[in-house]
XYZ file of N, CA, C and O in Angstrom:
756
model
N 31.904 -0.361 -143.864
C 31.007 0.761 -144.088
C 29.551 0.359 -143.854
O 28.733 1.199 -143.490
N 29.241 -0.907 -144.093
C 27.888 -1.375 -143.860
C 27.472 -1.228 -142.406
O 26.295 -1.014 -142.105
N 28.446 -1.321 -141.507
C 28.132 -1.160 -140.075
C 27.678 0.255 -139.747
O 26.897 0.455 -138.823
N 28.157 1.232 -140.483
C 27.728 2.608 -140.237
C 26.224 2.718 -140.418
O 25.531 3.313 -139.588
N 25.718 2.124 -141.506
C 24.271 2.137 -141.774
C 23.517 1.238 -140.805
O 22.528 1.644 -140.216
N 23.986 0.002 -140.668
C 23.214 -0.993 -139.923
C 23.178 -0.734 -138.415
O 22.283 -1.232 -137.738
N 24.118 0.017 -137.901
C 24.127 0.279 -136.453
C 23.635 1.678 -136.093
O 23.574 2.020 -134.911
N 23.263 2.475 -137.078
C 22.888 3.865 -136.810
C 21.711 3.968 -135.830
O 21.732 4.746 -134.883
N 20.680 3.183 -136.052
C 19.507 3.226 -135.167
C 19.887 2.824 -133.737
O 19.473 3.462 -132.777
N 20.680 1.797 -133.612
C 21.117 1.338 -132.297
C 22.002 2.383 -131.610
O 21.845 2.659 -130.418
N 22.904 2.994 -132.376
C 23.767 4.023 -131.795
C 22.958 5.233 -131.362
O 23.230 5.850 -130.332
N 21.924 5.556 -132.127
C 21.045 6.667 -131.756
C 20.311 6.347 -130.449
O 20.210 7.195 -129.562
N 19.826 5.124 -130.324
C 19.134 4.707 -129.097
C 20.074 4.777 -127.892
O 19.693 5.257 -126.819
N 21.307 4.321 -128.085
C 22.270 4.351 -126.986
C 22.628 5.787 -126.600
O 22.809 6.095 -125.421
N 22.692 6.668 -127.579
C 22.977 8.084 -127.284
C 21.832 8.704 -126.483
O 22.066 9.470 -125.540
N 20.597 8.362 -126.843
C 19.451 8.860 -126.073
C 19.491 8.327 -124.646
O 19.207 9.060 -123.690
N 19.861 7.059 -124.518
C 19.949 6.448 -123.188
C 20.996 7.161 -122.336
O 20.721 7.550 -121.195
N 22.189 7.343 -122.891
C 23.251 8.021 -122.141
C 22.855 9.446 -121.789
O 23.122 9.912 -120.675
N 22.203 10.130 -122.708
C 21.763 11.505 -122.445
C 20.778 11.550 -121.293
O 20.897 12.388 -120.397
N 19.800 10.647 -121.289
C 18.811 10.659 -120.205
C 19.457 10.333 -118.866
O 19.102 10.921 -117.839
N 20.415 9.433 -118.855
C 21.081 9.087 -117.601
C 21.964 10.239 -117.116
O 21.970 10.560 -115.928
N 22.703 10.843 -118.036
C 23.560 11.969 -117.643
C 22.721 13.143 -117.154
O 23.082 13.808 -116.180
N 21.587 13.394 -117.796
C 20.686 14.462 -117.366
C 20.153 14.190 -115.963
O 19.956 15.116 -115.176
N 19.947 12.918 -115.650
C 19.444 12.527 -114.323
C 20.558 12.427 -113.282
O 20.302 12.112 -112.122
N 21.805 12.676 -113.694
C 22.917 12.655 -112.740
C 23.642 11.329 -112.639
O 24.435 11.121 -111.716
N 23.389 10.419 -113.570
C 24.065 9.126 -113.573
C 25.131 9.103 -114.662
O 25.100 9.898 -115.593
N 26.041 8.157 -114.571
C 27.122 8.039 -115.546
C 26.685 7.203 -116.747
O 25.688 6.464 -116.690
N 27.466 7.299 -117.807
C 27.232 6.473 -118.991
C 27.407 5.001 -118.644
O 26.696 4.143 -119.181
N 28.310 4.703 -117.725
C 28.524 3.320 -117.307
C 27.287 2.768 -116.592
O 26.915 1.609 -116.770
N 26.644 3.607 -115.795
C 25.420 3.191 -115.116
C 24.309 2.961 -116.127
O 23.531 2.011 -116.005
N 24.243 3.808 -117.134
C 23.255 3.632 -118.193
C 23.472 2.294 -118.898
O 22.522 1.540 -119.133
N 24.721 2.003 -119.204
C 25.045 0.756 -119.895
C 24.698 -0.461 -119.049
O 24.132 -1.435 -119.539
N 25.011 -0.408 -117.760
C 24.701 -1.538 -116.874
C 23.202 -1.758 -116.768
O 22.716 -2.889 -116.866
N 22.459 -0.686 -116.573
C 21.006 -0.809 -116.460
C 20.422 -1.364 -117.756
O 19.574 -2.263 -117.735
N 20.892 -0.825 -118.880
C 20.428 -1.325 -120.178
C 20.711 -2.813 -120.313
O 19.836 -3.590 -120.699
N 21.939 -3.239 -120.029
C 22.300 -4.644 -120.207
C 21.496 -5.553 -119.289
O 21.115 -6.659 -119.680
N 21.233 -5.097 -118.067
C 20.416 -5.903 -117.156
C 18.999 -6.067 -117.706
O 18.428 -7.163 -117.658
N 18.440 -4.984 -118.225
C 17.095 -5.067 -118.803
C 17.100 -5.865 -120.109
O 16.206 -6.679 -120.351
N 18.110 -5.643 -120.944
C 18.211 -6.377 -122.201
C 18.376 -7.875 -121.929
O 17.840 -8.705 -122.663
N 19.094 -8.199 -120.871
C 19.268 -9.607 -120.509
C 17.935 -10.298 -120.273
O 17.758 -11.458 -120.645
N 16.999 -9.596 -119.704
C 15.679 -10.159 -119.431
C 14.781 -10.064 -120.657
O 14.126 -11.031 -121.051
N 14.742 -8.889 -121.279
C 13.777 -8.630 -122.345
C 14.238 -9.105 -123.718
O 13.415 -9.453 -124.561
N 15.551 -9.043 -123.970
C 16.067 -9.410 -125.278
C 15.603 -8.471 -126.381
O 15.600 -8.834 -127.547
N 15.229 -7.262 -126.021
C 14.711 -6.288 -126.985
C 15.341 -4.938 -126.690
O 15.106 -4.363 -125.623
N 16.135 -4.451 -127.632
C 16.866 -3.202 -127.407
C 15.943 -2.016 -127.181
O 16.142 -1.235 -126.248
N 14.933 -1.866 -128.007
C 14.035 -0.718 -127.889
C 13.330 -0.667 -126.551
O 13.273 0.384 -125.899
N 12.803 -1.808 -126.122
C 12.107 -1.866 -124.829
C 13.072 -1.607 -123.676
O 12.732 -0.909 -122.724
N 14.265 -2.185 -123.757
C 15.244 -2.014 -122.680
C 15.702 -0.564 -122.580
O 15.835 -0.021 -121.475
N 15.935 0.081 -123.715
C 16.359 1.490 -123.707
C 15.264 2.359 -123.120
O 15.509 3.176 -122.231
N 14.034 2.187 -123.612
C 12.937 3.032 -123.149
C 12.666 2.831 -121.656
O 12.475 3.802 -120.916
N 12.667 1.597 -121.203
C 12.443 1.332 -119.777
C 13.552 1.969 -118.940
O 13.281 2.606 -117.919
N 14.792 1.809 -119.372
C 15.920 2.383 -118.630
C 15.821 3.901 -118.569
O 16.103 4.510 -117.530
N 15.421 4.529 -119.678
C 15.275 5.985 -119.684
C 14.273 6.444 -118.620
O 14.515 7.421 -117.913
N 13.156 5.754 -118.521
C 12.151 6.129 -117.523
C 12.649 5.871 -116.104
O 12.377 6.663 -115.194
N 13.376 4.781 -115.913
C 13.898 4.491 -114.578
C 14.891 5.559 -114.131
O 14.947 5.893 -112.946
N 15.668 6.085 -115.061
C 16.640 7.132 -114.711
C 15.937 8.356 -114.138
O 16.494 9.057 -113.290
N 14.706 8.599 -114.562
C 13.958 9.766 -114.086
C 13.466 9.604 -112.658
O 13.286 10.587 -111.948
N 13.241 8.374 -112.241
C 12.634 8.148 -110.924
C 13.645 7.673 -109.871
O 13.428 7.856 -108.681
N 14.759 7.106 -110.297
C 15.733 6.537 -109.355
C 16.643 7.624 -108.791
O 17.013 8.569 -109.484
N 17.002 7.451 -107.530
C 17.919 8.375 -106.863
C 19.338 7.834 -106.757
O 20.255 8.573 -106.422
N 19.499 6.544 -107.003
C 20.809 5.919 -106.826
C 20.917 4.690 -107.724
O 19.917 4.233 -108.288
N 22.118 4.162 -107.812
C 22.314 2.934 -108.565
C 21.563 1.778 -107.916
O 21.082 0.874 -108.608
N 21.435 1.806 -106.599
C 20.678 0.779 -105.899
C 19.205 0.839 -106.290
O 18.561 -0.197 -106.477
N 18.667 2.058 -106.418
C 17.289 2.216 -106.878
C 17.121 1.657 -108.282
O 16.139 0.967 -108.576
N 18.066 1.972 -109.159
C 17.997 1.452 -110.527
C 17.975 -0.074 -110.527
O 17.195 -0.686 -111.260
N 18.820 -0.668 -109.704
C 18.876 -2.130 -109.630
C 17.559 -2.696 -109.105
O 17.059 -3.709 -109.614
N 16.971 -2.042 -108.117
C 15.713 -2.542 -107.555
C 14.557 -2.369 -108.540
O 13.720 -3.259 -108.678
N 14.521 -1.248 -109.246
C 13.484 -1.069 -110.263
C 13.655 -2.080 -111.394
O 12.664 -2.599 -111.927
N 14.889 -2.374 -111.764
C 15.144 -3.388 -112.778
C 14.637 -4.742 -112.289
O 14.032 -5.502 -113.050
N 14.845 -5.027 -111.027
C 14.346 -6.272 -110.431
C 12.821 -6.310 -110.495
O 12.227 -7.339 -110.826
N 12.186 -5.190 -110.191
C 10.719 -5.116 -110.246
C 10.224 -5.384 -111.663
O 9.309 -6.185 -111.877
N 10.827 -4.712 -112.642
C 10.410 -4.911 -114.026
C 10.604 -6.359 -114.454
O 9.791 -6.916 -115.198
N 11.668 -6.978 -113.965
C 11.912 -8.388 -114.255
C 10.794 -9.252 -113.686
O 10.298 -10.160 -114.356
N 10.399 -8.978 -112.456
C 9.326 -9.759 -111.830
C 8.005 -9.610 -112.547
O 7.271 -10.589 -112.747
N 7.680 -8.389 -112.957
C 6.437 -8.167 -113.694
C 6.497 -8.885 -115.036
O 5.534 -9.540 -115.450
N 7.639 -8.790 -115.726
C 7.811 -9.487 -116.997
C 7.676 -10.997 -116.799
O 7.042 -11.681 -117.611
N 8.240 -11.521 -115.724
C 8.168 -12.954 -115.450
C 6.727 -13.407 -115.254
O 6.346 -14.488 -115.694
N 5.927 -12.586 -114.612
C 4.550 -12.982 -114.336
C 3.587 -12.697 -115.476
O 2.637 -13.457 -115.684
N 3.795 -11.602 -116.193
C 2.791 -11.185 -117.175
C 3.319 -11.002 -118.595
O 2.531 -10.701 -119.496
N 4.608 -11.148 -118.805
C 5.161 -10.998 -120.144
C 4.798 -9.653 -120.739
O 4.845 -8.625 -120.064
N 4.393 -9.660 -121.990
C 4.066 -8.418 -122.687
C 2.669 -7.895 -122.357
O 2.275 -6.856 -122.877
N 1.913 -8.609 -121.533
C 0.595 -8.111 -121.124
C 0.714 -6.789 -120.372
O -0.189 -5.961 -120.429
N 1.803 -6.638 -119.643
C 2.135 -5.359 -119.011
C 3.462 -4.932 -119.626
O 4.517 -5.428 -119.240
N 3.418 -4.034 -120.611
C 4.653 -3.626 -121.286
C 5.671 -3.046 -120.295
O 5.349 -2.129 -119.539
N 6.846 -3.594 -120.314
C 7.881 -3.206 -119.362
C 8.203 -1.725 -119.445
O 8.296 -1.046 -118.423
N 8.354 -1.208 -120.661
C 8.678 0.201 -120.809
C 7.498 1.076 -120.369
O 7.685 2.158 -119.811
N 6.284 0.592 -120.593
C 5.101 1.322 -120.126
C 5.003 1.335 -118.616
O 4.588 2.330 -118.013
N 5.394 0.227 -117.992
C 5.388 0.172 -116.534
C 6.416 1.137 -115.955
O 6.121 1.854 -114.988
N 7.601 1.170 -116.544
C 8.621 2.117 -116.073
C 8.121 3.549 -116.204
O 8.312 4.374 -115.300
N 7.449 3.839 -117.317
C 6.875 5.167 -117.514
C 5.799 5.452 -116.466
O 5.733 6.540 -115.901
N 4.958 4.454 -116.187
C 3.908 4.613 -115.182
C 4.458 4.855 -113.793
O 3.903 5.652 -113.022
N 5.540 4.190 -113.457
C 6.174 4.392 -112.146
C 6.671 5.828 -112.032
O 6.415 6.508 -111.041
N 7.384 6.288 -113.066
C 7.931 7.655 -113.042
C 6.812 8.687 -112.997
O 6.877 9.657 -112.220
N 5.772 8.492 -113.798
C 4.665 9.446 -113.828
C 3.889 9.450 -112.516
O 3.490 10.514 -112.024
N 3.702 8.291 -111.930
C 2.977 8.194 -110.662
C 3.753 8.884 -109.543
O 3.169 9.622 -108.742
N 5.054 8.669 -109.504
C 5.869 9.333 -108.484
C 5.800 10.845 -108.650
O 5.753 11.591 -107.666
N 5.766 11.298 -109.872
C 5.718 12.731 -110.149
C 4.352 13.334 -109.859
O 4.246 14.386 -109.236
N 3.293 12.658 -110.283
C 1.953 13.231 -110.215
C 1.195 12.911 -108.925
O 0.219 13.578 -108.605
N 1.597 11.854 -108.248
C 0.960 11.544 -106.972
C -0.301 10.707 -107.063
O -0.997 10.538 -106.064
N -0.612 10.172 -108.238
C -1.713 9.218 -108.379
C -1.320 8.212 -109.453
O -0.520 8.519 -110.342
N -1.875 7.024 -109.363
C -1.480 5.930 -110.249
C -1.725 6.303 -111.706
O -2.810 6.749 -112.071
N -0.682 6.106 -112.518
C -0.716 6.433 -113.942
C -0.379 5.198 -114.770
O 0.404 4.349 -114.360
N -0.952 5.136 -115.959
C -0.583 4.139 -116.956
C -0.759 2.709 -116.512
O -1.631 2.388 -115.700
N 0.094 1.842 -117.061
C -0.033 0.412 -116.800
C 0.430 0.022 -115.400
O 0.280 -1.145 -115.022
N 0.923 0.979 -114.630
C 1.190 0.681 -113.222
C -0.104 0.222 -112.560
O -0.077 -0.636 -111.673
N -1.226 0.756 -113.002
C -2.521 0.341 -112.448
C -2.719 -1.165 -112.621
O -3.133 -1.854 -111.677
N -2.397 -1.694 -113.807
C -2.533 -3.136 -114.030
C -1.588 -3.923 -113.135
O -1.976 -4.934 -112.539
N -0.347 -3.474 -113.038
C 0.641 -4.188 -112.222
C 0.205 -4.262 -110.761
O 0.491 -5.246 -110.079
N -0.485 -3.256 -110.297
C -0.991 -3.261 -108.916
C -2.284 -4.065 -108.799
O -2.394 -4.960 -107.948
N -3.257 -3.746 -109.642
C -4.568 -4.404 -109.550
C -4.480 -5.906 -109.769
O -5.170 -6.671 -109.091
N -3.654 -6.337 -110.703
C -3.569 -7.756 -111.004
C -2.947 -8.546 -109.857
O -2.993 -9.766 -109.847
N -2.382 -7.843 -108.890
C -1.844 -8.494 -107.687
C -2.755 -8.233 -106.480
O -2.372 -8.497 -105.356
N -3.926 -7.673 -106.741
C -4.910 -7.496 -105.673
C -4.836 -6.188 -104.909
O -5.476 -6.028 -103.873
N -4.058 -5.235 -105.388
C -3.931 -3.944 -104.712
C -5.127 -3.063 -105.091
O -5.444 -2.900 -106.268
N -5.768 -2.496 -104.095
C -6.876 -1.566 -104.314
C -6.294 -0.208 -104.694
O -5.565 0.407 -103.900
N -6.632 0.274 -105.888
C -6.041 1.522 -106.373
C -6.483 2.735 -105.567
O -5.703 3.672 -105.382
N -7.720 2.742 -105.089
C -8.175 3.875 -104.268
C -7.344 3.983 -102.994
O -6.922 5.076 -102.618
N -7.113 2.859 -102.357
C -6.296 2.859 -101.134
C -4.850 3.246 -101.448
O -4.218 3.983 -100.695
N -4.338 2.727 -102.563
C -2.969 3.044 -102.957
C -2.829 4.544 -103.215
O -1.889 5.180 -102.735
N -3.771 5.114 -103.967
C -3.742 6.551 -104.239
C -3.881 7.366 -102.960
O -3.263 8.420 -102.819
N -4.685 6.871 -102.023
C -4.844 7.556 -100.731
C -3.504 7.598 -99.986
O -3.136 8.635 -99.405
N -2.780 6.492 -100.006
C -1.461 6.447 -99.361
C -0.474 7.363 -100.073
O 0.327 8.044 -99.428
N -0.528 7.384 -101.402
C 0.348 8.289 -102.156
C 0.076 9.746 -101.792
O 1.005 10.553 -101.701
N -1.189 10.091 -101.606
C -1.577 11.472 -101.304
C -1.013 11.941 -99.967
O -0.825 13.148 -99.759
N -0.721 11.023 -99.083
C -0.158 11.380 -97.777
C 1.320 11.781 -97.878
O 1.860 12.376 -96.954
N 1.959 11.441 -98.999
C 3.389 11.684 -99.167
C 3.586 13.011 -99.880
O 2.919 13.304 -100.865
N 4.528 13.799 -99.384
C 4.641 15.169 -99.887
C 5.678 15.370 -100.990
O 5.643 16.384 -101.679
N 6.593 14.427 -101.190
C 7.623 14.626 -102.212
C 7.626 13.483 -103.219
O 7.162 12.370 -102.938
N 8.179 13.778 -104.364
C 8.310 12.767 -105.405
C 9.185 11.609 -104.927
O 8.909 10.447 -105.230
N 10.222 11.921 -104.171
C 11.123 10.880 -103.661
C 10.401 9.946 -102.707
O 10.603 8.731 -102.749
N 9.542 10.497 -101.837
C 8.778 9.660 -100.911
C 7.811 8.761 -101.677
O 7.656 7.580 -101.345
N 7.163 9.326 -102.690
C 6.223 8.528 -103.482
C 6.968 7.423 -104.241
O 6.500 6.288 -104.308
N 8.132 7.750 -104.801
C 8.917 6.743 -105.523
C 9.323 5.605 -104.585
O 9.255 4.427 -104.965
N 9.719 5.949 -103.370
C 10.105 4.920 -102.400
C 8.910 4.033 -102.035
O 9.052 2.808 -101.914
N 7.738 4.634 -101.880
C 6.524 3.868 -101.569
C 6.164 2.932 -102.720
O 5.838 1.760 -102.503
N 6.233 3.436 -103.938
C 5.938 2.613 -105.109
C 6.924 1.457 -105.195
O 6.539 0.303 -105.399
N 8.201 1.770 -105.023
C 9.238 0.741 -105.104
C 9.031 -0.335 -104.046
O 9.098 -1.531 -104.337
N 8.768 0.089 -102.821
C 8.559 -0.870 -101.729
C 7.361 -1.777 -102.018
O 7.424 -2.996 -101.829
N 6.280 -1.182 -102.492
C 5.077 -1.953 -102.795
C 5.340 -2.965 -103.913
O 5.011 -4.152 -103.778
N 5.940 -2.508 -104.992
C 6.185 -3.395 -106.129
C 7.220 -4.466 -105.818
O 7.106 -5.601 -106.298
N 8.206 -4.144 -105.013
C 9.184 -5.159 -104.612
C 8.492 -6.267 -103.829
O 8.770 -7.447 -104.043
N 7.587 -5.876 -102.953
C 6.830 -6.875 -102.195
C 5.966 -7.747 -103.091
O 5.787 -8.942 -102.823
N 5.456 -7.172 -104.157
C 4.582 -7.915 -105.061
C 5.340 -8.781 -106.067
O 4.878 -9.857 -106.447
N 6.502 -8.304 -106.515
C 7.181 -8.947 -107.641
C 8.623 -9.381 -107.392
O 9.228 -9.998 -108.265
N 9.187 -9.054 -106.246
C 10.590 -9.366 -105.989
C 10.920 -10.847 -106.092
O 11.912 -11.234 -106.723
N 10.093 -11.686 -105.491
C 10.355 -13.124 -105.519
C 10.236 -13.686 -106.937
O 11.010 -14.562 -107.326
N 9.286 -13.175 -107.700
C 9.137 -13.628 -109.092
C 10.376 -13.276 -109.903
O 10.817 -14.072 -110.744
N 10.919 -12.101 -109.665
C 12.136 -11.686 -110.381
C 13.288 -12.620 -110.057
O 13.998 -13.085 -110.968
N 13.464 -12.896 -108.785
C 14.567 -13.765 -108.371
C 14.431 -15.164 -108.980
O 15.403 -15.732 -109.477
N 13.213 -15.702 -108.954
C 12.977 -17.035 -109.517
C 13.208 -17.034 -111.027
O 13.817 -17.965 -111.574
N 12.738 -15.990 -111.697
C 12.916 -15.904 -113.154
C 14.398 -15.864 -113.513
O 14.842 -16.566 -114.427
N 15.162 -15.033 -112.810
C 16.590 -14.922 -113.113
C 17.312 -16.241 -112.856
O 18.239 -16.604 -113.590
N 16.880 -16.961 -111.835
C 17.489 -18.259 -111.533
C 17.094 -19.298 -112.588
O 17.944 -20.029 -113.104
N 15.819 -19.352 -112.920
C 15.315 -20.367 -113.848
C 15.702 -20.085 -115.297
O 15.682 -21.002 -116.124
N 16.016 -18.863 -115.611
C 16.289 -18.473 -116.990
C 17.699 -17.903 -117.147
O 17.949 -17.114 -118.046
N 18.596 -18.308 -116.273
C 19.942 -17.735 -116.234
C 20.676 -17.854 -117.568
O 21.345 -16.906 -118.000
N 20.565 -18.975 -118.247
C 21.295 -19.169 -119.505
C 20.817 -18.196 -120.575
O 21.633 -17.621 -121.311
N 19.516 -17.975 -120.661
C 18.980 -17.050 -121.666
C 19.363 -15.617 -121.324
O 19.747 -14.834 -122.204
N 19.285 -15.264 -120.044
C 19.661 -13.908 -119.619
C 21.119 -13.646 -119.961
O 21.461 -12.587 -120.509
N 21.987 -14.599 -119.683
C 23.410 -14.433 -120.002
C 23.635 -14.365 -121.509
O 24.464 -13.594 -121.983
N 22.897 -15.156 -122.279
C 23.021 -15.108 -123.743
C 22.587 -13.742 -124.268
O 23.241 -13.172 -125.159
N 21.512 -13.209 -123.713
C 21.060 -11.876 -124.133
C 22.084 -10.804 -123.776
O 22.335 -9.887 -124.564
N 22.679 -10.908 -122.595
C 23.711 -9.946 -122.200
C 24.927 -10.052 -123.123
O 25.524 -9.033 -123.486
N 25.285 -11.261 -123.506
C 26.401 -11.440 -124.445
C 26.057 -10.808 -125.793
O 26.917 -10.188 -126.431
N 24.812 -10.938 -126.215
C 24.384 -10.310 -127.461
C 24.474 -8.792 -127.347
O 24.879 -8.115 -128.290
N 24.101 -8.253 -126.198
C 24.202 -6.809 -125.983
C 25.662 -6.359 -126.074
O 25.953 -5.294 -126.634
N 26.571 -7.156 -125.538
C 28.006 -6.847 -125.635
C 28.463 -6.836 -127.098
O 29.174 -5.927 -127.523
N 28.035 -7.846 -127.847
C 28.393 -7.919 -129.262
C 27.816 -6.727 -130.017
O 28.517 -6.091 -130.809
N 26.557 -6.413 -129.762
C 25.937 -5.258 -130.417
C 26.694 -3.975 -130.094
O 26.878 -3.122 -130.966
N 27.146 -3.844 -128.842
C 27.916 -2.669 -128.445
C 29.227 -2.567 -129.211
O 29.615 -1.479 -129.651
N 29.895 -3.697 -129.380
C 31.150 -3.703 -130.143
C 30.898 -3.334 -131.600
O 31.663 -2.562 -132.200
N 29.829 -3.854 -132.176
C 29.486 -3.507 -133.559
C 29.126 -2.027 -133.671
O 29.487 -1.369 -134.653
N 28.436 -1.512 -132.666
C 28.106 -0.078 -132.651
C 29.368 0.771 -132.659
O 29.437 1.798 -133.349
N 30.370 0.370 -131.884
C 31.631 1.112 -131.847
C 32.303 1.117 -133.216
O 32.806 2.154 -133.664
N 32.282 -0.024 -133.870
C 32.882 -0.097 -135.206
C 32.079 0.749 -136.197
O 32.658 1.419 -137.058
N 30.767 0.736 -136.083
C 29.930 1.567 -136.944
C 30.180 3.043 -136.723
O 30.194 3.834 -137.671
N 30.406 3.423 -135.468
C 30.694 4.827 -135.154
C 32.019 5.259 -135.772
O 32.163 6.408 -136.221
N 32.981 4.359 -135.822
C 34.275 4.671 -136.437
C 34.112 4.872 -137.944
O 34.707 5.773 -138.538
N 33.252 4.061 -138.562
C 33.059 4.139 -140.012
C 32.161 5.299 -140.435
O 32.245 5.756 -141.581
N 31.322 5.781 -139.531
C 30.323 6.805 -139.886
C 30.917 8.058 -140.531
O 30.409 8.508 -141.562
N 31.978 8.662 -139.987
C 32.515 9.874 -140.625
C 32.974 9.642 -142.068
O 32.761 10.491 -142.933
N 33.573 8.500 -142.322
C 34.010 8.192 -143.678
C 32.816 8.028 -144.613
O 32.835 8.500 -145.750
N 31.770 7.378 -144.126
C 30.546 7.209 -144.924
C 29.925 8.572 -145.220
O 29.463 8.808 -146.340
N 29.920 9.423 -144.242
C 29.352 10.760 -144.428
C 30.131 11.524 -145.489
O 29.553 12.175 -146.358
N 31.452 11.430 -145.435
C 32.296 12.088 -146.432
C 32.016 11.536 -147.831
O 31.873 12.312 -148.790
N 31.915 10.207 -147.939
C 31.630 9.598 -149.237
C 30.264 10.028 -149.777
O 30.119 10.293 -150.967
N 29.294 10.135 -148.913
C 27.961 10.586 -149.340
C 28.007 12.020 -149.825
O 27.310 12.384 -150.763
N 28.837 12.821 -149.183
C 28.983 14.214 -149.573
C 29.638 14.376 -150.943
O 29.360 15.312 -151.674
N 30.525 13.440 -151.271
C 31.221 13.487 -152.554
C 30.267 13.059 -153.644
O 30.153 13.590 -154.693
């Protein structure tokens, strides 16, 4: 019964994640994979869930999700929490939608020497959100792709340990979900 209480916040986060992915046209399995890939790098459930939710809004395919996850990994490898991963994912989605650089995406670009005026000028030439998302992705992959690959190689044991922890947390969440109805009934009595 303790699992019902202790996993409630995590189960709520996972439900929000699945909802955002399903709303964006992706499966629950895709949501879980994206979450685990991000959790493997970040080791933080809240950050991984929030980043994944924003990526679901901007990605058109599972390949896009994987590439955005790679980008976030590269930025994390270079700047850690100086550029919040979930904030960067939000900035990418907002920039693709609005057509000008938003949020901490500005830092991720400027800190690599990208002129924001020129970047915004290039974004303005693109007429759809999908075109802008592709331009942002291409630019960030060029800036951070190699860092992501090196980080995953150099930190493979920690990434795998974090993914194993995510698996364990998922199993505990399932057990908590099974216990929840009984706990609710007991509280009602």
